[in-house]
């Protein structure tokens, strides 16, 4: 069957599947309903299905011909703890929201599974990897640690993310770093609370905390090379309850992004030093709970070249761009790319310019991307495993 006809036929069902995922969002490592659906669907298509990796992860394997080459394509399945404000008739029936479009990524890969199984137009093995917990717990790393690539050897791995800030149907790719490493610091300023009218009897952690927030602005500006991209964002400041009370402590939560491992180390060193020394200068004490999260996502050259070539053939050169700069967001596909060569890219979904950005309570995945994603994954896998 011709690819486009096969995909057109399957589209009403696929849109229904995507909207069903949207109506039933599940948070990281709790994607039991989604995961069970994915497993059943793949089994019905004739895939060999393995469940239980990283709790709710699923791998669907399909071989054809005698070829020994193999490709892995990954979709993420988890939703976010955001209260939905879309007003859709298929709005979430449970707490949480598919505000990052992982419902669409999962549906796309299921659509590709159908097309690949129907056409059997490849020579080798395809592993479709449905991973949990991209947003929080690093499902990709858990799957890798549980032996993903020993059990399902992949010569190369690929993944995509929809992007409402890029034009509809645009493929945005990049050789080398494409997403940043992310870390989090929780700074607690330990003061001495008391009456708001008697500050001399207290040690005010709000004033000290405010000073720390301002001093943190100098880390990127004054300590990091101007050509090394990095971000230090104070995303939360919790302290106090009323104007006549000086609280006992203040908590500052900082998000840190970088690419270069040496820069990452320097950011941590400076943030710890500023918190500690600023607090000391106020006669207080600060403790820092510093947690390293995802590493940077770094694409491999040969696989990015193959991706670009396939995308240009698929969509035309005017729909394929090489990103001049990486994004400062983060992605745990990083850990698959540390184990196997591959490439991660963005697929634009902006039509009107009014689209809500990822992680916005009004965000909804654009279903018009489904046939593009399905056809592209199918073509990429078939091209990689060409007869
Ligand atoms: Zn996200
Ligand atoms: Zn996402």
XYZ file of C-alpha atoms and ligand atoms in Angstrom:
389
model
C 0.000 0.000 0.000
C 1.208 3.520 -0.705
C 2.385 5.262 2.435
C 0.119 8.305 2.110
C -3.024 6.199 1.494
C -2.214 3.917 4.415
C -1.736 6.908 6.715
C -4.865 8.721 5.528
C -6.945 5.618 6.238
C -5.571 5.336 9.768
C -5.890 9.020 10.667
C -9.401 9.149 12.212
C -8.484 6.324 14.587
C -5.142 7.947 15.402
C -6.715 11.325 16.199
C -9.164 9.506 18.493
C -6.258 7.749 20.220
C -4.381 11.036 20.701
C -7.457 12.711 22.184
C -8.056 9.741 24.448
C -4.491 10.128 25.779
C -5.181 13.857 26.231
C -8.323 13.093 28.236
C -6.406 10.644 30.458
C -3.044 12.221 31.273
C -0.698 10.306 33.566
C 2.355 11.642 35.392
C 5.861 10.191 35.143
C 6.250 6.497 36.091
C 2.478 6.259 36.557
C 1.549 5.929 32.853
C -0.181 2.595 33.449
C -3.253 3.192 31.299
C -1.272 4.722 28.444
C 1.368 2.017 28.631
C -1.206 -0.800 28.609
C -2.900 0.765 25.574
C 0.423 1.077 23.732
C 1.319 -2.553 24.480
C -2.082 -3.865 23.310
C -1.974 -1.766 20.169
C 1.537 -2.919 19.215
C 0.662 -6.557 19.897
C -2.366 -6.323 17.634
C -0.089 -4.999 14.878
C 2.207 -8.012 15.204
C 5.027 -6.416 17.179
C 6.909 -8.385 19.790
C 6.128 -6.372 22.918
C 8.169 -5.979 26.089
C 6.669 -4.136 29.044
C 7.902 -3.160 32.486
C 11.141 -1.325 31.635
C 11.257 1.699 33.943
C 7.917 0.502 35.363
C 5.657 1.688 32.537
C 8.021 1.711 29.556
C 7.164 -0.367 26.490
C 9.344 -1.558 23.613
C 7.770 -2.866 20.403
C 10.069 -4.856 18.133
C 9.461 -5.736 14.498
C 11.885 -7.525 12.190
C 11.711 -7.995 8.465
C 14.096 -9.731 6.064
C 17.499 -11.071 7.041
C 19.269 -7.756 7.687
C 21.209 -7.369 10.915
C 20.870 -3.578 11.198
C 18.532 -1.992 13.694
C 17.030 1.383 14.527
C 15.352 2.731 17.662
C 12.708 5.474 17.672
C 11.570 6.906 20.980
C 8.337 8.594 22.096
C 7.652 9.939 25.596
C 4.301 9.213 27.291
C 4.060 11.334 30.459
C 1.959 14.388 31.270
C 2.511 17.341 33.632
C 0.932 18.359 36.956
C -0.797 21.393 35.438
C -4.511 22.278 35.740
C -5.974 22.378 32.226
C -7.359 25.626 30.780
C -8.066 24.580 27.188
C -11.857 24.360 27.274
C -11.651 21.331 24.932
C -14.509 18.845 24.790
C -11.902 16.110 25.336
C -10.237 17.953 28.229
C -8.449 15.974 30.912
C -10.768 13.907 33.100
C -8.101 13.496 35.792
C -5.587 15.856 37.420
C -2.746 16.715 35.072
C -2.375 17.864 31.479
C -0.560 16.738 28.357
C 0.944 20.210 28.185
C 4.097 19.075 26.388
C 2.413 17.111 23.605
C 3.698 13.696 24.645
C 0.188 12.417 23.850
C 0.920 13.418 20.255
C 4.425 11.914 20.264
C 3.025 8.587 21.493
C 0.171 8.609 18.957
C 2.593 9.428 16.112
C 4.810 6.491 16.927
C 1.792 4.177 17.163
C 0.733 5.431 13.722
C 4.215 4.699 12.372
C 4.022 1.233 13.963
C 0.920 0.514 11.883
C 2.416 1.830 8.639
C 5.679 -0.073 9.165
C 3.853 -3.306 9.985
C 1.496 -3.005 7.013
C 4.180 -2.142 4.482
C 7.006 -4.402 5.742
C 9.260 -2.366 3.505
C 12.536 -2.673 5.407
C 15.327 -5.119 6.019
C 16.360 -5.380 9.664
C 14.867 -4.644 13.072
C 12.877 -1.704 14.371
C 12.558 -1.024 18.092
C 9.848 1.477 19.013
C 10.656 2.783 22.488
C 7.799 4.267 24.543
C 9.375 5.813 27.615
C 7.857 7.122 30.831
C 8.763 10.153 32.917
C 10.552 12.464 30.499
C 9.430 15.479 32.521
C 10.633 14.578 35.980
C 12.221 11.247 36.841
C 14.386 10.613 33.789
C 12.576 7.594 32.357
C 15.093 7.387 29.509
C 17.984 6.960 31.928
C 16.078 4.371 33.946
C 15.387 2.357 30.777
C 19.049 2.602 29.755
C 20.177 1.559 33.258
C 17.796 -1.408 33.081
C 19.589 -2.640 29.957
C 17.482 -1.122 27.169
C 20.207 -1.316 24.544
C 21.583 -4.677 25.665
C 18.123 -6.177 25.286
C 17.190 -4.164 22.211
C 20.388 -3.373 20.325
C 19.992 -0.240 18.213
C 22.566 0.941 15.679
C 21.031 4.405 15.946
C 18.268 6.141 17.915
C 16.018 9.054 17.004
C 13.385 11.176 18.756
C 11.383 14.322 18.043
C 9.554 17.032 19.946
C 6.718 19.210 18.670
C 7.472 22.942 18.962
C 4.714 25.593 18.831
C 7.334 28.339 18.395
C 8.479 26.962 15.024
C 6.474 27.130 11.756
C 4.122 24.237 11.059
C 5.857 21.282 9.447
C 9.354 22.694 9.857
C 12.096 20.234 10.787
C 14.625 21.939 13.070
C 17.744 19.936 13.703
C 21.270 20.437 14.873
C 24.544 18.590 14.885
C 26.115 18.594 18.381
C 24.412 20.068 21.469
C 20.677 20.734 21.013
C 19.334 20.818 24.600
C 21.008 21.973 27.813
C 21.983 20.192 30.999
C 19.727 21.124 33.914
C 20.393 21.255 37.643
C 18.468 22.531 40.644
C 19.655 24.249 43.820
C 17.470 24.621 46.896
C 18.923 27.257 49.169
C 17.562 27.544 52.685
C 18.440 30.653 54.674
C 18.251 29.904 58.384
C 17.435 33.103 60.275
C 15.841 33.856 63.611
C 12.185 34.776 63.537
C 10.346 37.242 65.723
C 8.124 40.313 65.857
C 8.073 42.492 62.756
C 8.323 45.572 64.991
C 11.552 44.374 66.618
C 13.925 43.495 63.782
C 16.951 44.077 66.040
C 15.970 40.977 67.998
C 15.800 38.788 64.891
C 17.901 37.629 61.944
C 15.693 38.345 58.938
C 16.043 35.602 56.288
C 13.934 37.558 53.773
C 16.426 40.411 53.512
C 19.308 37.975 53.355
C 17.472 35.847 50.772
C 16.756 38.906 48.624
C 20.435 39.717 48.682
C 21.272 36.169 47.618
C 18.800 36.420 44.728
C 20.480 39.595 43.507
C 23.994 38.217 43.944
C 23.056 35.106 41.955
C 22.454 37.373 38.947
C 26.204 37.940 38.765
C 27.111 34.274 38.278
C 26.420 34.071 34.546
C 27.200 37.764 33.966
C 30.550 37.853 35.792
C 31.881 34.320 36.239
C 31.106 32.504 32.981
C 32.716 33.123 29.592
C 30.338 35.228 27.450
C 30.451 32.619 24.679
C 29.474 29.732 26.979
C 25.664 29.531 27.142
C 24.240 29.184 30.641
C 21.194 30.296 32.636
C 20.629 30.790 36.369
C 16.938 31.346 37.127
C 15.466 31.889 40.583
C 12.129 30.207 40.002
C 10.738 30.308 43.523
C 11.232 32.265 46.762
C 9.249 31.112 49.761
C 9.267 33.019 53.046
C 7.004 34.605 55.602
C 3.268 34.993 56.067
C 2.388 38.460 57.427
C 3.760 41.994 57.723
C 4.250 41.837 61.497
C 6.212 38.570 61.516
C 9.841 37.973 60.637
C 10.025 34.328 59.601
C 12.474 31.716 60.727
C 13.706 30.788 57.283
C 13.506 31.491 53.559
C 13.791 29.022 50.700
C 15.104 29.894 47.238
C 14.792 27.443 44.346
C 17.178 27.925 41.453
C 17.186 26.325 37.992
C 20.577 26.086 36.308
C 21.234 25.330 32.608
C 24.505 24.777 30.823
C 26.295 22.691 28.181
C 30.002 22.519 29.006
C 30.770 20.218 31.983
C 33.411 22.676 33.268
C 30.855 25.506 33.150
C 28.393 23.267 34.970
C 30.938 22.722 37.752
C 31.751 26.435 37.967
C 28.057 27.367 38.219
C 27.628 25.001 41.154
C 30.768 26.261 42.868
C 29.721 29.927 42.566
C 26.102 29.356 43.606
C 27.171 27.452 46.710
C 29.744 30.128 47.578
C 27.322 33.027 47.121
C 24.626 31.402 49.245
C 27.049 30.577 52.041
C 29.016 33.828 52.103
C 26.042 36.129 51.649
C 24.293 34.422 54.553
C 27.427 34.703 56.698
C 27.661 38.404 55.973
C 24.153 38.770 57.447
C 25.104 36.676 60.473
C 23.029 33.758 59.238
C 23.573 30.345 57.761
C 22.496 28.991 54.387
C 22.310 25.343 53.414
C 22.339 24.310 49.764
C 20.757 21.162 48.407
C 22.225 20.939 44.893
C 20.878 18.295 42.581
C 22.319 17.462 39.184
C 19.551 16.542 36.798
C 19.650 15.783 33.047
C 22.887 16.015 31.081
C 23.013 18.009 27.860
C 21.455 16.399 24.779
C 24.165 16.073 22.151
C 23.390 14.851 18.630
C 25.811 12.762 16.601
C 27.056 13.982 13.245
C 26.500 11.011 10.917
C 22.956 10.390 12.231
C 22.099 14.118 12.056
C 23.355 14.166 8.452
C 21.123 11.166 7.702
C 18.199 12.855 9.457
C 18.714 16.083 7.466
C 18.985 14.208 4.182
C 15.790 12.241 4.935
C 13.909 15.362 6.079
C 14.887 17.302 2.939
C 13.741 14.420 0.735
C 10.533 14.158 2.776
C 9.572 17.811 3.241
C 11.747 19.810 0.846
C 14.785 21.907 1.733
C 12.703 24.987 2.590
C 11.074 23.067 5.474
C 14.348 21.934 7.045
C 16.541 24.239 9.126
C 19.761 23.769 11.004
C 19.385 25.535 14.343
C 22.088 28.144 14.844
C 21.770 27.828 18.608
C 20.691 24.998 20.863
C 17.618 25.344 23.066
C 18.195 26.005 26.783
C 15.488 23.488 27.749
C 16.381 19.922 28.673
C 15.517 16.418 27.579
C 16.375 12.999 28.989
C 16.821 11.516 25.494
C 20.335 12.792 26.318
C 20.935 9.454 28.065
C 19.994 7.378 25.033
C 22.337 9.520 22.915
C 25.159 8.843 25.387
C 24.758 5.117 24.742
C 23.976 5.027 21.037
C 24.549 7.396 18.115
C 21.473 9.263 17.045
C 19.736 12.577 16.658
C 16.899 14.527 18.291
C 14.983 17.216 16.452
C 11.996 19.560 16.608
C 8.907 19.510 14.434
C 7.231 22.928 14.219
C 3.495 23.272 14.902
C 2.884 27.029 14.726
C 0.058 27.986 12.370
C -1.558 31.198 13.625
C 1.074 32.421 16.059
C -1.584 32.315 18.797
C -0.592 28.809 19.876
C 0.171 28.333 23.545
C 3.742 27.331 24.313
C 4.749 23.988 25.797
C 3.866 23.648 29.511
C 1.153 26.335 29.270
C -2.221 25.390 30.855
C -3.922 26.240 27.531
C -1.582 24.125 25.379
C -2.976 21.382 23.146
C -1.096 19.171 20.684
C -1.832 20.044 17.050
C -3.412 16.911 15.508
C -2.445 18.096 12.022
C 1.117 17.093 12.908
C 0.116 13.440 13.294
C 0.207 12.415 9.614
C 3.518 14.254 9.145
C 5.102 12.525 12.143
C 3.739 9.130 11.150
C 4.937 9.415 7.555
C 8.322 10.789 8.570
C 9.066 8.102 11.164
C 8.034 5.471 8.649
C 10.222 6.930 5.942
C 13.177 7.415 8.276
C 13.056 3.814 9.527
C 12.606 2.420 6.024
C 15.453 4.558 4.677
C 17.735 3.525 7.536
C 16.947 -0.140 6.967
C 16.737 0.071 3.178
C 16.688 -3.231 1.394
Zn 7.903 19.150 28.719
Zn 8.187 17.316 26.195
